[in-house]
Coordinates of C-alpha atoms in Angstrom, one line a residue:
Chain A
M1 CA 47.7 103.7 -92.7
S2 CA 47.7 104.4 -96.4
L3 CA 50.1 107.1 -97.5
T4 CA 50.7 108.4 -101.0
L5 CA 54.2 109.4 -101.6
S6 CA 53.9 111.8 -104.5
S7 CA 56.8 111.8 -106.9
D8 CA 55.9 115.3 -108.1
A9 CA 57.1 118.3 -106.2
K10 CA 54.2 120.3 -105.0
T11 CA 53.6 123.8 -106.1
A12 CA 55.7 126.2 -104.2
P13 CA 53.7 128.7 -102.1
Q14 CA 54.1 132.1 -103.7
A15 CA 53.1 134.5 -100.9
G16 CA 55.0 135.2 -97.7
R17 CA 53.3 132.3 -95.9
R18 CA 55.7 129.4 -96.1
L19 CA 56.5 127.6 -92.8
L20 CA 52.9 128.4 -91.7
Y21 CA 51.4 127.5 -95.1
G22 CA 48.3 125.4 -94.5
I23 CA 48.8 125.2 -90.7
A24 CA 47.6 128.6 -89.5
G25 CA 44.1 128.8 -88.2
G26 CA 42.9 125.2 -88.6
A27 CA 43.4 122.3 -86.2
P28 CA 47.0 121.0 -86.3
D29 CA 47.6 117.9 -88.3
P30 CA 51.3 117.2 -87.9
G31 CA 51.0 113.8 -89.6
L32 CA 53.3 112.6 -92.4
G33 CA 50.4 112.1 -94.8
T34 CA 49.4 115.8 -94.6
H35 CA 53.1 116.8 -94.8
M36 CA 53.6 114.8 -98.0
E37 CA 50.4 116.1 -99.5
R38 CA 51.4 119.7 -98.7
W39 CA 55.1 119.6 -99.7
G40 CA 55.7 116.5 -101.7
E41 CA 58.6 114.1 -101.4
L42 CA 62.1 115.2 -100.5
R43 CA 64.7 114.3 -103.1
P44 CA 68.4 113.9 -102.3
Q45 CA 70.2 117.1 -103.0
R46 CA 73.7 117.1 -104.4
H47 CA 74.6 120.7 -104.1
L48 CA 72.5 121.8 -101.1
I49 CA 75.1 123.9 -99.4
D50 CA 75.6 125.9 -102.6
E51 CA 71.9 126.3 -102.9
L52 CA 71.7 127.5 -99.2
E53 CA 74.5 130.0 -99.9
A54 CA 72.6 131.3 -102.9
S55 CA 69.4 131.5 -100.8
G56 CA 71.0 133.8 -98.2
L57 CA 69.4 131.8 -95.4
V58 CA 70.5 132.7 -91.9
G59 CA 70.0 131.0 -88.5
H60 CA 66.8 131.9 -86.7
G61 CA 67.8 130.7 -83.2
G62 CA 68.8 134.3 -82.6
A63 CA 72.3 134.7 -84.1
W64 CA 71.4 135.4 -87.7
F65 CA 74.6 133.5 -88.8
P66 CA 74.7 132.4 -92.5
V67 CA 73.7 128.8 -92.7
S68 CA 76.0 127.8 -95.5
T69 CA 79.0 129.2 -93.7
K70 CA 78.2 127.2 -90.7
W71 CA 77.6 124.0 -92.7
R72 CA 80.9 124.4 -94.6
A73 CA 82.8 124.9 -91.3
V74 CA 81.3 121.6 -89.9
A75 CA 82.0 119.8 -93.2
A76 CA 85.7 121.0 -92.9
G77 CA 85.7 120.3 -89.2
G78 CA 87.8 117.2 -89.1
R79 CA 88.2 113.7 -90.1
R80 CA 85.5 112.3 -87.7
R81 CA 82.0 112.1 -89.0
P82 CA 79.8 114.9 -87.7
V83 CA 76.8 115.1 -85.5
V84 CA 73.7 117.2 -86.5
V85 CA 71.4 118.6 -83.9
A86 CA 67.9 120.2 -84.4
N87 CA 67.8 122.7 -81.6
G88 CA 64.2 123.3 -80.3
A89 CA 65.1 124.1 -76.7
E90 CA 63.7 127.6 -77.0
G91 CA 64.7 128.7 -73.5
E92 CA 63.4 132.3 -74.0
P93 CA 60.1 132.4 -72.0
A94 CA 58.6 134.9 -74.5
S95 CA 59.3 132.9 -77.6
K96 CA 56.9 130.2 -78.7
K97 CA 57.6 129.8 -82.4
D98 CA 59.8 126.7 -82.2
A99 CA 57.1 125.0 -80.1
L100 CA 54.5 125.8 -82.7
L101 CA 56.7 124.5 -85.5
L102 CA 57.4 121.3 -83.6
S103 CA 53.8 120.6 -82.9
H104 CA 52.3 121.7 -86.3
A105 CA 55.1 120.8 -88.8
P106 CA 57.5 118.4 -87.2
H107 CA 58.2 116.7 -90.5
L108 CA 59.5 120.0 -92.0
V109 CA 62.0 120.2 -89.2
L110 CA 63.0 116.5 -89.5
D111 CA 63.4 116.9 -93.3
G112 CA 65.8 119.7 -92.6
L113 CA 67.7 117.7 -90.1
M114 CA 68.0 114.8 -92.6
L115 CA 69.2 117.1 -95.3
A116 CA 71.8 118.5 -93.0
G117 CA 72.9 115.0 -92.0
S118 CA 73.2 113.9 -95.6
A119 CA 75.0 117.0 -96.8
L120 CA 77.5 116.8 -94.0
G121 CA 77.9 113.0 -94.0
A122 CA 76.7 112.9 -90.4
Q123 CA 76.8 109.7 -88.3
Q124 CA 74.3 110.9 -85.7
A125 CA 71.2 113.1 -85.8
I126 CA 69.6 114.4 -82.6
V127 CA 66.4 116.4 -81.9
Y128 CA 66.9 118.5 -78.8
V129 CA 63.6 119.6 -77.4
P130 CA 61.8 120.3 -74.0
A131 CA 60.0 117.3 -72.4
G132 CA 56.6 118.5 -73.5
R133 CA 57.5 118.3 -77.2
I134 CA 59.0 114.8 -77.0
P135 CA 55.8 112.7 -77.6
L136 CA 55.0 114.6 -80.8
V137 CA 58.6 114.3 -82.1
E138 CA 58.6 110.6 -81.2
A139 CA 55.4 110.1 -83.2
A140 CA 56.8 111.9 -86.2
V141 CA 60.0 110.0 -86.1
A142 CA 58.1 106.6 -85.8
E143 CA 56.0 107.5 -88.9
R144 CA 59.1 108.3 -90.9
R145 CA 60.8 105.0 -89.7
A146 CA 57.8 103.1 -90.9
H147 CA 58.2 104.5 -94.3
R148 CA 62.0 104.2 -94.3
L149 CA 62.4 107.9 -95.1
D150 CA 65.5 108.7 -93.1
P151 CA 69.0 107.7 -94.0
I152 CA 70.2 108.3 -90.4
A153 CA 68.4 107.1 -87.3
V154 CA 67.0 110.1 -85.3
E155 CA 67.6 110.3 -81.6
I156 CA 65.6 112.5 -79.3
A157 CA 67.1 114.3 -76.3
E158 CA 65.3 116.3 -73.6
S159 CA 66.4 119.9 -73.2
A160 CA 66.6 121.6 -69.8
D161 CA 63.9 124.1 -69.0
T162 CA 66.3 127.0 -68.6
F163 CA 67.0 130.2 -70.4
I164 CA 70.4 129.2 -71.6
S165 CA 69.7 125.5 -72.4
G166 CA 69.6 126.3 -76.2
Q167 CA 72.9 128.1 -76.3
E168 CA 75.1 126.2 -78.7
S169 CA 77.8 125.1 -76.3
A170 CA 75.2 124.3 -73.7
V171 CA 73.5 122.0 -76.2
V172 CA 76.8 120.3 -76.9
N173 CA 77.5 119.9 -73.1
A174 CA 74.1 118.5 -72.5
L175 CA 74.3 116.0 -75.3
S176 CA 77.9 115.0 -74.4
G177 CA 76.7 114.1 -70.9
R178 CA 79.0 116.8 -69.4
R179 CA 78.0 119.1 -66.7
G180 CA 74.4 119.5 -67.9
A181 CA 73.0 122.1 -70.2
I182 CA 75.4 125.0 -69.4
P183 CA 77.7 126.9 -71.8
G184 CA 81.3 126.0 -72.2
F185 CA 84.3 128.1 -73.1
V186 CA 84.8 127.9 -76.8
G187 CA 87.4 130.6 -77.1
L188 CA 90.2 128.2 -78.2
T189 CA 88.2 125.5 -80.0
S190 CA 85.1 125.5 -82.1
I191 CA 81.9 123.3 -81.7
R192 CA 82.0 123.0 -85.5
E193 CA 85.3 121.1 -85.1
R194 CA 84.9 119.6 -81.6
G195 CA 81.3 119.3 -80.4
V196 CA 79.1 116.4 -79.3
G197 CA 81.5 113.5 -78.2
G198 CA 84.4 115.5 -79.7
R199 CA 82.9 115.3 -83.2
P200 CA 82.3 118.2 -85.6
T201 CA 78.8 119.3 -84.7
L202 CA 76.1 121.3 -86.4
V203 CA 73.6 122.8 -83.9
Q204 CA 70.8 124.4 -85.9
N205 CA 67.6 126.0 -84.7
V206 CA 64.4 124.0 -85.8
E207 CA 62.9 127.0 -87.7
T208 CA 66.1 127.3 -89.7
L209 CA 66.0 123.5 -90.6
A210 CA 62.4 124.0 -91.7
H211 CA 63.5 126.7 -94.1
V212 CA 66.2 124.3 -95.4
A213 CA 63.5 121.7 -96.1
L214 CA 61.7 124.2 -98.3
I215 CA 64.8 125.5 -100.1
A216 CA 65.8 121.9 -100.9
R217 CA 62.4 121.5 -102.6
F218 CA 61.9 124.8 -104.3
G219 CA 65.4 126.3 -104.6
A220 CA 67.2 129.5 -103.7
K221 CA 65.5 131.5 -106.4
W222 CA 62.1 130.7 -104.9
F223 CA 63.4 131.5 -101.4
R224 CA 64.4 135.0 -102.6
Q225 CA 61.0 135.7 -104.2
V226 CA 60.1 137.5 -101.1
G227 CA 62.2 139.8 -99.0
T228 CA 65.1 142.0 -100.1
P229 CA 68.4 141.1 -101.7
D230 CA 70.1 141.6 -98.3
D231 CA 67.3 140.1 -96.2
P232 CA 65.6 137.4 -98.2
G233 CA 62.8 135.1 -97.2
T234 CA 60.6 134.9 -94.1
M235 CA 61.0 134.4 -90.4
L236 CA 58.6 133.5 -87.6
L237 CA 57.8 136.1 -84.9
T238 CA 56.2 135.5 -81.5
V239 CA 54.1 138.6 -81.0
H240 CA 52.8 139.6 -77.6
G241 CA 50.0 142.2 -78.1
P242 CA 46.5 142.9 -76.8
D243 CA 45.2 139.6 -78.3
G244 CA 47.8 137.4 -76.5
P245 CA 50.8 135.7 -77.9
M246 CA 50.6 134.9 -81.6
I247 CA 52.9 133.4 -84.1
V248 CA 53.2 135.2 -87.4
E249 CA 55.4 134.6 -90.4
A250 CA 57.0 137.9 -91.5
V251 CA 58.6 138.7 -94.8
L252 CA 62.0 140.1 -94.2
G253 CA 62.6 143.8 -95.2
T254 CA 58.9 144.7 -94.8
S255 CA 57.4 146.9 -92.1
L256 CA 57.9 145.2 -88.8
R257 CA 54.7 146.7 -87.3
K258 CA 52.6 145.6 -90.2
A259 CA 54.2 142.1 -90.2
T260 CA 53.2 141.6 -86.5
G261 CA 49.6 142.5 -87.2
L262 CA 49.7 144.9 -84.3
R263 CA 47.3 147.9 -84.6
P264 CA 48.9 151.3 -84.8
E265 CA 46.7 152.6 -81.9
D266 CA 47.8 149.7 -79.7
V267 CA 51.5 150.4 -80.5
A268 CA 51.0 154.2 -79.9
R269 CA 49.3 153.4 -76.5
S270 CA 52.1 151.1 -75.4
Q271 CA 55.1 152.4 -73.3
G272 CA 57.7 150.6 -75.4
V273 CA 58.3 147.5 -77.5
L274 CA 60.6 144.7 -76.5
L275 CA 62.4 143.2 -79.5
G276 CA 64.3 139.9 -79.4
G277 CA 63.2 138.9 -75.9
Y278 CA 65.2 139.3 -72.7
G279 CA 68.5 139.2 -74.5
G280 CA 67.2 141.8 -77.0
G281 CA 66.3 145.4 -76.4
W282 CA 63.6 148.1 -76.0
V283 CA 62.6 150.6 -78.6
T284 CA 60.1 153.4 -78.4
P285 CA 56.6 153.0 -80.1
A286 CA 57.7 155.6 -82.7
T287 CA 60.9 153.7 -83.5
F288 CA 59.0 150.5 -83.7
E289 CA 56.5 152.0 -86.2
N290 CA 59.4 152.8 -88.6
L291 CA 61.4 149.6 -88.3
Q292 CA 61.7 146.8 -90.9
V293 CA 61.9 143.1 -90.3
C294 CA 65.7 143.4 -90.5
E295 CA 68.3 142.5 -87.9
K296 CA 70.7 145.2 -89.0
A297 CA 68.2 148.0 -88.8
T298 CA 67.0 146.7 -85.4
R299 CA 70.6 146.6 -84.1
R300 CA 71.1 150.2 -85.4
A301 CA 68.1 151.1 -83.2
G302 CA 70.0 149.6 -80.2
A303 CA 67.9 146.4 -79.9
A304 CA 68.0 143.0 -81.7
L305 CA 65.3 140.9 -83.4
G306 CA 67.2 137.7 -82.3
A307 CA 64.8 134.8 -82.4
G308 CA 61.8 137.0 -83.2
V309 CA 60.1 138.1 -80.0
V310 CA 58.0 141.3 -80.3
A311 CA 56.3 142.4 -77.0
L312 CA 54.2 145.5 -76.5
L313 CA 54.5 146.9 -73.0
P314 CA 50.9 148.0 -72.0
P315 CA 50.2 151.4 -70.5
D316 CA 49.1 150.3 -67.1
V317 CA 52.3 148.6 -65.8
C318 CA 55.6 150.0 -64.4
P319 CA 58.4 149.4 -66.9
L320 CA 61.0 149.5 -64.3
A321 CA 59.3 146.9 -62.2
E322 CA 59.0 144.7 -65.3
M323 CA 62.7 145.3 -66.0
A324 CA 63.7 144.6 -62.5
D325 CA 61.9 141.2 -62.5
V326 CA 63.4 140.2 -65.8
V327 CA 66.9 141.1 -64.8
R328 CA 66.5 139.1 -61.5
Y329 CA 65.1 136.2 -63.6
M330 CA 68.1 136.5 -66.0
E331 CA 70.5 136.6 -63.0
R332 CA 69.0 133.4 -61.6
Q333 CA 69.0 131.8 -65.1
G334 CA 72.7 132.3 -65.5
A335 CA 75.0 129.3 -65.3
G336 CA 76.9 130.8 -62.4
Q337 CA 80.3 130.1 -64.1
C338 CA 81.8 133.4 -65.1
G339 CA 82.7 136.0 -62.5
P340 CA 81.8 139.2 -64.3
C341 CA 78.3 137.7 -65.2
V342 CA 77.7 136.3 -61.7
H343 CA 78.6 139.6 -59.9
G344 CA 77.5 141.9 -62.6
L345 CA 74.0 140.5 -63.0
A346 CA 73.5 140.4 -59.3
D347 CA 74.6 144.0 -58.9
L348 CA 72.4 145.0 -61.9
A349 CA 69.4 143.2 -60.4
D350 CA 69.9 144.8 -57.0
A351 CA 70.2 148.3 -58.6
M352 CA 67.1 147.7 -60.8
E353 CA 65.1 146.6 -57.8
R354 CA 66.1 149.6 -55.7
L355 CA 65.1 151.8 -58.6
A356 CA 61.8 150.1 -59.2
Y357 CA 60.7 149.3 -55.6
G358 CA 62.8 151.5 -53.4
G359 CA 62.2 155.0 -52.1
A360 CA 63.5 158.3 -53.4
S361 CA 67.2 158.8 -54.3
G362 CA 67.4 155.5 -56.2
P363 CA 70.6 154.5 -58.0
P364 CA 71.5 156.7 -60.9
P365 CA 71.3 155.1 -64.4
D366 CA 75.0 155.8 -64.9
R367 CA 75.8 153.3 -62.2
M368 CA 73.8 150.6 -64.1
L369 CA 75.3 151.6 -67.5
E370 CA 78.8 151.2 -65.9
I371 CA 78.0 147.6 -64.9
C372 CA 76.6 147.0 -68.4
N373 CA 79.9 148.1 -69.9
L374 CA 81.8 145.9 -67.5
I375 CA 80.0 142.6 -68.3
E376 CA 79.7 142.8 -72.0
R377 CA 81.8 140.2 -73.9
R378 CA 83.2 138.9 -70.6
G379 CA 81.2 135.7 -70.3
A380 CA 81.8 132.3 -71.9
C381 CA 78.4 132.9 -73.7
R382 CA 76.4 136.0 -74.5
H383 CA 74.1 135.8 -71.6
P384 CA 75.6 139.0 -69.9
D385 CA 75.7 140.8 -73.3
G386 CA 71.9 140.3 -73.7
V387 CA 71.1 141.5 -70.2
A388 CA 73.3 144.6 -70.8
R389 CA 71.4 145.4 -74.0
F390 CA 68.1 144.9 -72.3
V391 CA 69.0 147.2 -69.4
R392 CA 70.8 149.9 -71.5
T393 CA 67.9 150.2 -74.0
G394 CA 65.3 150.1 -71.2
L395 CA 66.9 152.9 -69.2
H396 CA 66.9 155.0 -72.4
V397 CA 63.3 154.2 -73.6
F398 CA 61.9 154.6 -70.1
S399 CA 64.1 157.6 -69.1
D400 CA 61.1 159.6 -67.8
E401 CA 60.1 156.8 -65.4
V402 CA 63.8 156.5 -64.3
T403 CA 63.9 160.1 -63.4
A404 CA 60.5 160.0 -61.6
H405 CA 61.5 156.9 -59.6
Q406 CA 64.8 158.5 -58.6
R407 CA 63.0 161.5 -57.3
R408 CA 59.9 160.0 -55.7
G409 CA 60.6 156.3 -55.4
S410 CA 58.3 153.5 -56.6
C411 CA 55.2 154.6 -58.5
A412 CA 51.5 153.7 -58.4
K413 CA 51.9 151.1 -61.2
T414 CA 54.8 149.3 -59.5
H415 CA 52.6 146.8 -57.9
A416 CA 50.3 146.1 -60.9
A417 CA 50.3 142.6 -62.3
R418 CA 53.3 141.9 -64.4
A419 CA 53.0 141.9 -68.2
L420 CA 56.3 140.1 -69.2
P421 CA 56.4 136.4 -68.4
V422 CA 59.3 135.3 -66.2
A423 CA 58.8 133.1 -63.2
D424 CA 55.9 131.0 -64.5
R425 CA 56.6 130.0 -68.0
T426 CA 53.5 128.0 -68.7
A427 CA 50.7 130.2 -67.4
S428 CA 49.5 132.5 -70.1
R429 CA 50.0 136.1 -68.9
R430 CA 48.4 139.2 -70.2
L431 CA 50.9 141.3 -72.1
V432 CA 48.7 144.3 -73.0
S433 CA 45.7 145.5 -71.2
K434 CA 42.4 144.9 -73.0
A435 CA 41.3 148.4 -72.1
Chain B
M1 CA 101.4 138.7 -96.7
S2 CA 99.9 137.2 -93.6
R3 CA 101.2 138.1 -90.2
W4 CA 100.8 136.4 -86.9
S5 CA 100.3 138.1 -83.6
L6 CA 99.9 137.0 -80.0
E7 CA 97.0 138.0 -77.9
L8 CA 95.7 137.2 -74.4
V9 CA 92.4 135.3 -73.9
V10 CA 90.8 134.6 -70.6
D11 CA 88.7 131.5 -70.1
P12 CA 86.0 133.1 -67.9
I13 CA 84.7 129.8 -66.6
A14 CA 88.1 128.7 -65.3
C15 CA 89.0 132.2 -64.0
D16 CA 88.5 132.6 -60.2
G17 CA 89.7 136.2 -60.0
R18 CA 92.8 135.5 -58.0
G19 CA 94.5 138.5 -59.7
V20 CA 97.9 137.0 -60.2
C21 CA 97.9 137.9 -63.9
A22 CA 97.3 141.6 -63.2
E23 CA 100.3 141.6 -60.8
M24 CA 102.5 140.0 -63.4
L25 CA 101.4 142.0 -66.4
P26 CA 100.0 145.3 -65.1
E27 CA 100.8 146.9 -68.5
R28 CA 98.0 144.9 -70.1
I29 CA 95.7 143.5 -67.4
E30 CA 93.6 145.4 -64.9
L31 CA 91.1 144.0 -62.5
D32 CA 87.4 145.0 -62.5
R33 CA 85.5 145.9 -59.3
W34 CA 84.9 142.2 -58.5
G35 CA 88.6 141.3 -59.0
Y36 CA 88.4 139.7 -62.5
P37 CA 90.9 140.5 -65.2
I38 CA 90.0 142.8 -68.0
V39 CA 91.9 141.8 -71.1
D40 CA 91.5 143.4 -74.5
G41 CA 92.2 141.6 -77.8
D42 CA 95.1 143.8 -78.8
T43 CA 98.4 142.3 -79.9
I44 CA 101.0 141.8 -77.3
A45 CA 104.1 143.9 -78.0
P46 CA 107.3 141.9 -78.5
A47 CA 108.8 143.4 -75.3
L48 CA 106.0 142.1 -73.2
I49 CA 105.8 138.5 -74.6
D50 CA 108.1 137.1 -71.9
H51 CA 106.0 138.7 -69.2
A52 CA 102.8 137.5 -70.8
E53 CA 104.1 134.0 -71.0
R54 CA 105.0 134.1 -67.3
A55 CA 101.6 135.4 -66.4
V56 CA 100.0 132.5 -68.3
R57 CA 102.1 130.0 -66.5
A58 CA 101.5 131.6 -63.1
C59 CA 97.7 131.5 -63.3
P60 CA 96.6 129.2 -60.6
T61 CA 93.5 128.0 -62.5
Q62 CA 95.1 128.0 -66.0
A63 CA 92.5 130.4 -67.2
L64 CA 94.9 132.7 -69.1
H65 CA 95.9 131.8 -72.6
L66 CA 98.3 133.3 -75.1
V67 CA 97.0 132.6 -78.6
E68 CA 98.4 133.1 -82.0
R69 CA 96.1 134.9 -84.4
Q70 CA 96.5 135.7 -88.0
C71 CA 96.1 139.4 -88.7

C-alpha cells in the first residue's frame, strides 16, 4: 500500500462539520490513507493540556467534565505511569454516535488516544469497545503499526453489552480483570489515582478523543470558532425521528431543534422528546423547540443532554408503557450491588407497570416521586440517578396520561408497538410513525 | 485558613442494610424503607465523633467510613 504522509497540516474545516467532515453521506473509508489526506500528519504536542484547557473541551461520554482538568488529575495521580483508555462501550441502547465514529473515523480516535498517552506519559493504551467494533479497530491499529505511527502499543479490549459497561469504574473493573464490567465504589479513592491495575487511569470517551485529535492539529482558537464562549465547539447527537436514527454534528449553543434536523411539524406532533437517553429526561415539544445545544440549559429544563441522544416520542404510542418498559430494562441492567438501587428500581418498575398496564386506581405519581428521591445519589454509580430523572420528568411531561391511566387504567395505545429500543438492541425500531 | 471536618460516607456496594449504624448513631443515620442507611454529607459535630467512630467499627460489612474533608 502506498501512503503519502503529508508534512503540511491540512486546512482546518471552517463550518460546524468537523468530526463528520468528509464522512457523512458517502461510503465509509476508515483507512489511514484517507485519514492522512483529510487531516494531515499528527505532530507531537508539547503543551497539549494547556491547549485543551484553552479550548474548553468537555467529555462527551455523558458527564460534560472538563477534559484538561481530568488529564491534569491523572498526570498528578501518582508515581506510577498511567493507563489511557478510549471508551467506546456506548451501553446506552439509543446512542449510536460512538459506533459511527469507530467505523468511519477510527484513526481520529486513535490519534486522540496517542495524544493522551504522550501527554500523560502513559505506559499502556487500551481501546475498550463492543465485540462488533473490534475487527475495524484491529485493522486501524495494524495500519498504524505498519507505519510506526504510535509511540505506545495499542491494546483492544471487548466491552460488555450492558447499559453500565461504559461507566468509568466499570471500565476500570473490566480492564483490571476484577468482577466484570460493573461499577465500583470510588467514594474514598479516585480512578485518576488508582485505576486499571492500580495505576492512574484516564478513561475518555471516543468522541472526546476525536475532538482532541483535531484540537492538536488546529488549536484551541480554531475549536472556539464555532459555539459560544461557555459552550465552544461541536458534539455528535444520535437523533431518533421519523426518518430513523441519524447521527448529526451539532454546534454548541445553537438551536437544538435545528441542529437535529427535525422538522417543526414532527416535533409539534410528538408527545414529548427524550434527551440524554434513559439516564436523561423528558421535555415537552414546546420546551424542546426553545432549547439550545447546551447541557446547562437542558439541565435547567429538568433533563440532560448527556451523551447526545434526542428521541421524539411519536403520537401513536403510550408514553407510560414506553416508560414502564425502559424502567424495567434499567432495573435489569443494574449491577445489583447497591441496596437502594436494587430495591428502588424494582419498586419503580412495578409501580410504572401497574400505572401503564393495570386497571383503574393505579399508583399515584407521588409514590413514584418519593422513590426517586430515595434512590438519588445513593448508588456507587449514577445509574439510579438517571432512572430517577427519567421517571420524574416523564411523569411531569405526560401528566395528562398519568391522570387518565389512574382513572381508567391502561389506554388503547398501551399495546401498540414500542418506539423506544430496549430489549433488542440490534433490531432497528421505528421511533416515530411515518403517518 | 483551611479547616478539616469529619463526615460519614457509606460504601453502598459493601452495605447490606443490617442497620447497626442507625442504632449506634440515630442522631445522624436513619434507615430507608428497605433498611439501608440514609447519610448526609454534613459535618459530624465534635460531641458525636466518638459515637460515629464506634458506629464505623461496629458495621459488620465495614461499609461505613468516617472521612476527613477540607472545608
